[in-house]
């Protein structure tokens, strides 16, 4: 059963400017393993995190460090813990599906939560 679907798009250049203008934003939004990635990849990961938040109803108190994008042999995967995992469990999420893409200066992500 599908619990929810979330989608988000991020303008890569605008996101890059925001990272440059706001000290500490990279550290607040991304776990250490993500922080060294290029801006396009960070924008896609931020879009994925936003899509996860939309699936979960944008819960108050969500810690961006509690959701990150990993990679396995099939591609990108959603990893969660603590604040995000608690809301996902309460909503009955058992499995995540993620698709990310880049084109024409835009990064996009679509997330499906399955229960």
Coordinates of N, CA, C and O in Angstrom, one line a residue:
X1 N 0.8 -1.2 0.0 CA 0.0 0.0 0.0 C 0.9 1.2 0.0 O 1.9 1.3 0.8
X2 N 0.5 2.2 -0.8 CA 1.3 3.5 -0.9 C 0.8 4.4 0.3 O -0.4 4.7 0.4
X3 N 1.8 4.8 1.1 CA 1.5 5.7 2.2 C 1.5 7.1 1.7 O 0.7 7.9 2.2
X4 N 2.4 7.5 0.8 CA 2.5 8.8 0.3 C 3.5 9.0 -0.8 O 4.4 8.1 -1.0
X5 N 3.3 10.1 -1.6 CA 4.2 10.4 -2.7 C 4.7 11.8 -2.5 O 3.9 12.7 -2.2
X6 N 6.0 12.1 -2.7 CA 6.5 13.4 -2.6 C 7.4 13.7 -3.7 O 8.1 12.8 -4.2
X7 N 7.4 14.9 -4.2 CA 8.3 15.4 -5.3 C 8.8 16.8 -5.0 O 8.1 17.6 -4.4
X8 N 10.0 17.0 -5.4 CA 10.5 18.4 -5.2 C 11.5 18.6 -6.4 O 12.2 17.7 -6.9
X9 N 11.7 19.9 -6.7 CA 12.7 20.3 -7.7 C 13.5 21.5 -7.1 O 13.0 22.3 -6.3
X10 N 14.8 21.5 -7.5 CA 15.7 22.5 -6.9 C 16.5 23.1 -8.1 O 17.0 22.4 -8.9
X11 N 16.5 24.4 -8.2 CA 17.4 25.1 -9.1 C 18.8 25.0 -8.6 O 19.1 25.5 -7.6
X12 N 19.7 24.4 -9.4 CA 21.0 24.1 -8.9 C 21.8 25.4 -8.7 O 22.5 25.5 -7.6
X13 N 21.8 26.3 -9.6 CA 22.6 27.6 -9.4 C 22.1 28.3 -8.2 O 22.9 28.8 -7.4
X14 N 20.8 28.5 -8.0 CA 20.2 29.2 -6.8 C 20.6 28.5 -5.6 O 21.0 29.1 -4.6
X15 N 20.5 27.1 -5.6 CA 20.9 26.4 -4.4 C 22.4 26.6 -4.1 O 22.8 26.7 -2.9
X16 N 23.2 26.6 -5.1 CA 24.7 26.8 -4.9 C 24.9 28.2 -4.3 O 25.8 28.3 -3.4
X17 N 24.2 29.2 -4.8 CA 24.4 30.5 -4.2 C 24.0 30.5 -2.7 O 24.6 31.2 -1.9
X18 N 22.9 29.8 -2.4 CA 22.4 29.8 -1.0 C 23.5 29.1 -0.1 O 23.7 29.6 1.0
X19 N 24.1 28.1 -0.6 CA 25.1 27.4 0.2 C 26.3 28.3 0.4 O 26.9 28.3 1.5
X20 N 26.7 29.1 -0.6 CA 27.8 30.1 -0.5 C 27.4 31.2 0.5 O 28.3 31.6 1.3
X21 N 26.2 31.7 0.4 CA 25.8 32.8 1.3 C 25.5 32.5 2.7 O 25.6 33.4 3.6
X22 N 25.2 31.3 3.0 CA 24.8 30.9 4.3 C 25.8 30.0 5.0 O 25.7 28.8 4.8
X23 N 26.6 30.5 5.9 CA 27.6 29.7 6.6 C 26.9 28.6 7.4 O 25.9 28.9 8.0
X24 N 27.3 27.4 7.3 CA 26.8 26.3 8.1 C 25.6 25.6 7.5 O 25.1 24.6 8.0
X25 N 25.1 26.1 6.4 CA 23.9 25.5 5.8 C 24.3 24.1 5.3 O 23.5 23.1 5.5
X26 N 25.4 23.9 4.7 CA 25.8 22.6 4.2 C 25.9 21.6 5.4 O 25.4 20.5 5.2
X27 N 26.4 22.0 6.5 CA 26.5 21.2 7.7 C 25.1 20.9 8.3 O 24.9 19.8 8.8
X28 N 24.2 21.9 8.2 CA 22.9 21.7 8.8 C 22.0 20.7 7.9 O 21.3 19.9 8.4
X29 N 22.2 20.8 6.6 CA 21.3 20.0 5.7 C 21.8 18.6 5.4 O 21.1 17.7 5.1
X30 N 23.2 18.4 5.5 CA 23.7 17.2 4.9 C 24.6 16.5 6.0 O 25.3 17.1 6.7
X31 N 24.6 15.2 5.9 CA 25.5 14.4 6.8 C 26.9 14.4 6.2 O 27.1 14.8 5.0
X32 N 27.9 14.1 7.0 CA 29.3 14.3 6.5 C 29.6 13.6 5.1 O 30.3 14.1 4.3
X33 N 29.0 12.4 4.9 CA 29.3 11.7 3.7 C 28.7 12.4 2.4 O 29.2 12.2 1.3
X34 N 27.7 13.3 2.6 CA 27.1 14.0 1.5 C 27.8 15.3 1.3 O 27.8 15.8 0.1
X35 N 28.4 15.9 2.2 CA 28.9 17.3 2.2 C 30.0 17.5 1.1 O 30.2 18.7 0.7
X36 N 30.7 16.5 0.7 CA 31.8 16.7 -0.2 C 31.4 16.6 -1.7 O 32.1 16.8 -2.6
X37 N 30.1 16.3 -1.9 CA 29.6 16.1 -3.3 C 29.4 17.5 -4.0 O 29.4 18.5 -3.3
X38 N 29.4 17.4 -5.3 CA 29.2 18.7 -6.1 C 27.8 19.2 -5.9 O 26.9 18.6 -5.4
X39 N 27.7 20.5 -6.3 CA 26.4 21.2 -6.0 C 25.2 20.5 -6.7 O 24.1 20.5 -6.1
X40 N 25.4 20.0 -7.9 CA 24.3 19.4 -8.5 C 23.8 18.2 -7.8 O 22.6 17.9 -7.6
X41 N 24.7 17.4 -7.2 CA 24.3 16.2 -6.4 C 23.7 16.6 -5.1 O 22.8 16.0 -4.6
X42 N 24.2 17.7 -4.5 CA 23.6 18.2 -3.2 C 22.2 18.7 -3.5 O 21.3 18.4 -2.7
X43 N 22.0 19.4 -4.6 CA 20.7 19.9 -4.9 C 19.7 18.7 -5.1 O 18.6 18.7 -4.6
X44 N 20.1 17.6 -5.7 CA 19.3 16.4 -5.9 C 19.0 15.8 -4.5 O 17.8 15.4 -4.3
X45 N 20.0 15.7 -3.7 CA 19.8 15.1 -2.4 C 18.8 16.0 -1.5 O 18.0 15.5 -0.8
X46 N 19.0 17.3 -1.6 CA 18.1 18.2 -0.9 C 16.6 18.0 -1.4 O 15.7 18.0 -0.6
X47 N 16.5 17.9 -2.7 CA 15.1 17.7 -3.3 C 14.6 16.4 -2.8 O 13.4 16.3 -2.4
X48 N 15.4 15.3 -2.6 CA 14.9 14.1 -2.1 C 14.5 14.2 -0.6 O 13.5 13.7 -0.2
X49 N 15.3 14.9 0.2 CA 14.9 15.1 1.6 C 13.6 15.9 1.7 O 12.8 15.6 2.5
X50 N 13.4 16.9 0.8 CA 12.2 17.7 0.8 C 11.0 16.8 0.4 O 9.9 16.9 1.0
X51 N 11.3 15.9 -0.5 CA 10.2 15.0 -1.0 C 9.8 14.0 0.2 O 8.7 13.7 0.4
X52 N 10.8 13.6 0.9 CA 10.6 12.7 2.1 C 9.7 13.5 3.1 O 8.7 13.0 3.6
X53 N 10.1 14.8 3.4 CA 9.3 15.6 4.3 C 7.9 15.7 3.8 O 6.9 15.7 4.7
X54 N 7.7 15.9 2.5 CA 6.3 16.0 2.0 C 5.5 14.7 2.2 O 4.3 14.8 2.6
X55 N 6.2 13.6 2.0 CA 5.5 12.3 2.2 C 5.0 12.2 3.7 O 3.9 11.7 3.9
X56 N 5.9 12.7 4.6 CA 5.6 12.6 6.0 C 4.7 13.7 6.5 O 4.5 13.8 7.7
X57 N 4.3 14.6 5.7 CA 3.5 15.7 6.1 C 4.3 16.9 6.7 O 3.7 17.6 7.6
X58 N 5.5 17.0 6.3 CA 6.4 18.1 6.8 C 6.4 18.2 8.3 O 6.0 19.2 8.9
X59 N 6.7 17.2 9.0 CA 6.6 17.2 10.5 C 7.5 18.2 11.2 O 8.6 18.4 10.8
X60 N 6.9 18.9 12.2 CA 7.7 19.9 13.0 C 8.8 19.1 13.7 O 8.6 18.0 14.1
X61 N 9.9 19.7 13.8 CA 11.0 19.1 14.5 C 11.9 18.2 13.7 O 12.7 17.5 14.2
X62 N 11.6 18.0 12.4 CA 12.4 17.1 11.6 C 13.8 17.6 11.5 O 14.0 18.8 11.2
X63 N 14.7 16.8 11.8 CA 16.1 17.1 11.8 C 16.7 16.6 10.4 O 16.6 15.4 10.1
X64 N 17.3 17.6 9.6 CA 17.8 17.2 8.3 C 18.9 16.2 8.3 O 19.1 15.4 7.4
X65 N 19.5 16.1 9.5 CA 20.6 15.1 9.6 C 20.0 13.7 9.8 O 20.8 12.7 9.7
X66 N 18.7 13.6 10.0 CA 18.1 12.3 10.2 C 17.6 11.6 8.9 O 16.9 10.6 9.0
X67 N 17.9 12.3 7.8 CA 17.5 11.7 6.5 C 18.7 12.0 5.6 O 19.1 13.2 5.5
X68 N 19.2 11.0 4.9 CA 20.3 11.2 4.0 C 20.1 10.2 2.8 O 19.4 9.2 2.9
X69 N 20.8 10.5 1.8 CA 20.8 9.6 0.6 C 22.1 8.8 0.5 O 23.1 9.4 0.4
X70 N 21.9 7.5 0.5 CA 23.0 6.6 0.4 C 23.0 6.0 -1.0 O 22.1 6.3 -1.8
X71 N 24.0 5.2 -1.3 CA 24.0 4.5 -2.6 C 24.3 3.0 -2.3 O 25.1 2.7 -1.5
X72 N 23.6 2.2 -3.1 CA 23.9 0.8 -3.1 C 23.9 0.3 -4.5 O 23.9 1.1 -5.4
X73 N 24.0 -1.0 -4.7 CA 24.1 -1.5 -6.1 C 23.0 -1.2 -7.0 O 23.1 -1.2 -8.2
X74 N 21.8 -0.9 -6.5 CA 20.7 -0.5 -7.3 C 20.6 1.0 -7.5 O 19.8 1.5 -8.3
X75 N 21.4 1.8 -6.8 CA 21.4 3.3 -7.0 C 21.1 4.0 -5.7 O 21.4 3.5 -4.6
X76 N 20.5 5.2 -5.7 CA 20.3 6.0 -4.5 C 19.3 5.4 -3.6 O 18.3 4.8 -4.1
X77 N 19.5 5.5 -2.3 CA 18.6 5.0 -1.3 C 18.3 6.0 -0.2 O 19.2 6.8 0.1
X78 N 17.1 6.0 0.3 CA 16.8 6.8 1.5 C 17.2 6.1 2.8 O 16.8 5.0 3.0
X79 N 17.9 6.9 3.6 CA 18.3 6.4 4.9 C 17.7 7.3 5.9 O 17.8 8.5 5.8
X80 N 17.1 6.7 7.0 CA 16.5 7.6 8.0 C 16.9 7.1 9.4 O 17.2 5.9 9.6
X81 N 16.8 8.0 10.4 CA 17.0 7.6 11.8 C 16.2 8.6 12.6 O 15.6 9.6 12.1
X82 N 16.1 8.4 13.9 CA 15.6 9.3 14.9 C 14.3 10.0 14.5 O 13.3 9.4 14.4
X83 N 14.3 11.4 14.3 CA 13.1 12.1 14.1 C 12.3 11.7 12.9 O 11.1 11.6 12.9
X84 N 13.0 11.4 11.8 CA 12.4 11.0 10.6 C 11.9 9.6 10.7 O 10.7 9.3 10.3
X85 N 12.7 8.7 11.3 CA 12.3 7.3 11.4 C 11.0 7.2 12.3 O 10.2 6.4 12.1
X86 N 11.0 8.0 13.4 CA 9.8 8.0 14.3 C 8.5 8.3 13.6 O 7.5 7.7 13.7
X87 N 8.5 9.4 12.8 CA 7.3 9.8 12.0 C 7.0 8.7 11.0 O 5.8 8.4 10.8
X88 N 8.0 8.2 10.3 CA 7.8 7.2 9.3 C 7.2 6.0 9.9 O 6.2 5.4 9.3
X89 N 7.7 5.5 11.0 CA 7.1 4.4 11.7 C 5.7 4.6 12.1 O 4.8 3.8 12.0
X90 N 5.4 5.8 12.6 CA 4.0 6.1 13.1 C 3.0 6.1 11.9 O 1.9 5.8 12.0
X91 N 3.5 6.4 10.7 CA 2.7 6.4 9.5 C 2.7 5.1 8.8 O 2.0 4.9 7.8
X92 N 3.5 4.1 9.3 CA 3.5 2.8 8.8 C 4.4 2.6 7.6 O 4.2 1.6 6.8
X93 N 5.4 3.4 7.4 CA 6.3 3.3 6.2 C 7.2 2.1 6.5 O 7.9 2.0 7.5
X94 N 7.2 1.2 5.5 CA 8.1 0.0 5.6 C 9.2 0.1 4.5 O 10.3 -0.5 4.7
X95 N 8.9 0.8 3.4 CA 9.9 0.8 2.3 C 9.8 2.1 1.6 O 8.7 2.7 1.4
X96 N 11.0 2.6 1.1 CA 11.1 3.8 0.4 C 11.5 3.5 -1.1 O 12.3 2.7 -1.3
X97 N 11.0 4.3 -2.0 CA 11.4 4.3 -3.4 C 11.8 5.7 -3.8 O 11.1 6.7 -3.4
X98 N 13.0 5.8 -4.5 CA 13.5 7.2 -4.8 C 14.0 7.2 -6.2 O 14.7 6.3 -6.7
X99 N 13.7 8.3 -6.9 CA 14.2 8.6 -8.2 C 14.7 10.0 -8.2 O 14.0 10.9 -7.8
X100 N 15.9 10.2 -8.7 CA 16.5 11.6 -8.8 C 17.0 11.8 -10.2 O 17.4 10.8 -10.9
X101 N 16.9 13.1 -10.6 CA 17.3 13.4 -12.0 C 17.8 14.8 -12.1 O 17.5 15.6 -11.2
X102 N 18.6 15.1 -13.1 CA 19.2 16.4 -13.3 C 19.0 16.8 -14.8 O 19.2 15.9 -15.7
X103 N 18.6 18.0 -15.1 CA 18.5 18.5 -16.5 C 18.3 20.0 -16.5 O 17.6 20.5 -15.6
X104 N 19.0 20.6 -17.4 CA 18.8 22.1 -17.6 C 18.9 22.9 -16.3 O 18.2 23.8 -16.1
X105 N 19.9 22.6 -15.5 CA 20.1 23.3 -14.2 C 19.1 23.0 -13.1 O 19.0 23.7 -12.1
X106 N 18.3 22.0 -13.3 CA 17.3 21.6 -12.3 C 17.6 20.2 -11.8 O 17.9 19.3 -12.6
X107 N 17.5 20.0 -10.5 CA 17.6 18.7 -9.9 C 16.2 18.4 -9.3 O 15.5 19.2 -8.8
X108 N 15.8 17.1 -9.5 CA 14.5 16.7 -9.1 C 14.5 15.4 -8.4 O 15.4 14.6 -8.6
X109 N 13.6 15.2 -7.5 CA 13.5 13.9 -6.8 C 12.0 13.5 -6.6 O 11.2 14.4 -6.3
X110 N 11.8 12.3 -6.7 CA 10.4 11.7 -6.4 C 10.6 10.6 -5.4 O 11.5 9.7 -5.6
X111 N 9.8 10.6 -4.4 CA 9.8 9.6 -3.3 C 8.4 9.0 -3.2 O 7.4 9.7 -3.2
X112 N 8.4 7.7 -3.0 CA 7.2 7.0 -2.7 C 7.5 6.2 -1.4 O 8.5 5.5 -1.3
X113 N 6.6 6.3 -0.5 CA 6.7 5.6 0.8 C 5.6 4.5 0.7 O 4.4 4.7 0.4
X114 N 6.1 3.3 1.0 CA 5.2 2.1 0.9 C 5.0 1.5 2.3 O 6.0 1.5 3.1
X115 N 3.8 1.0 2.6 CA 3.6 0.4 3.9 C 3.1 -1.0 3.8 O 2.9 -1.5 2.8

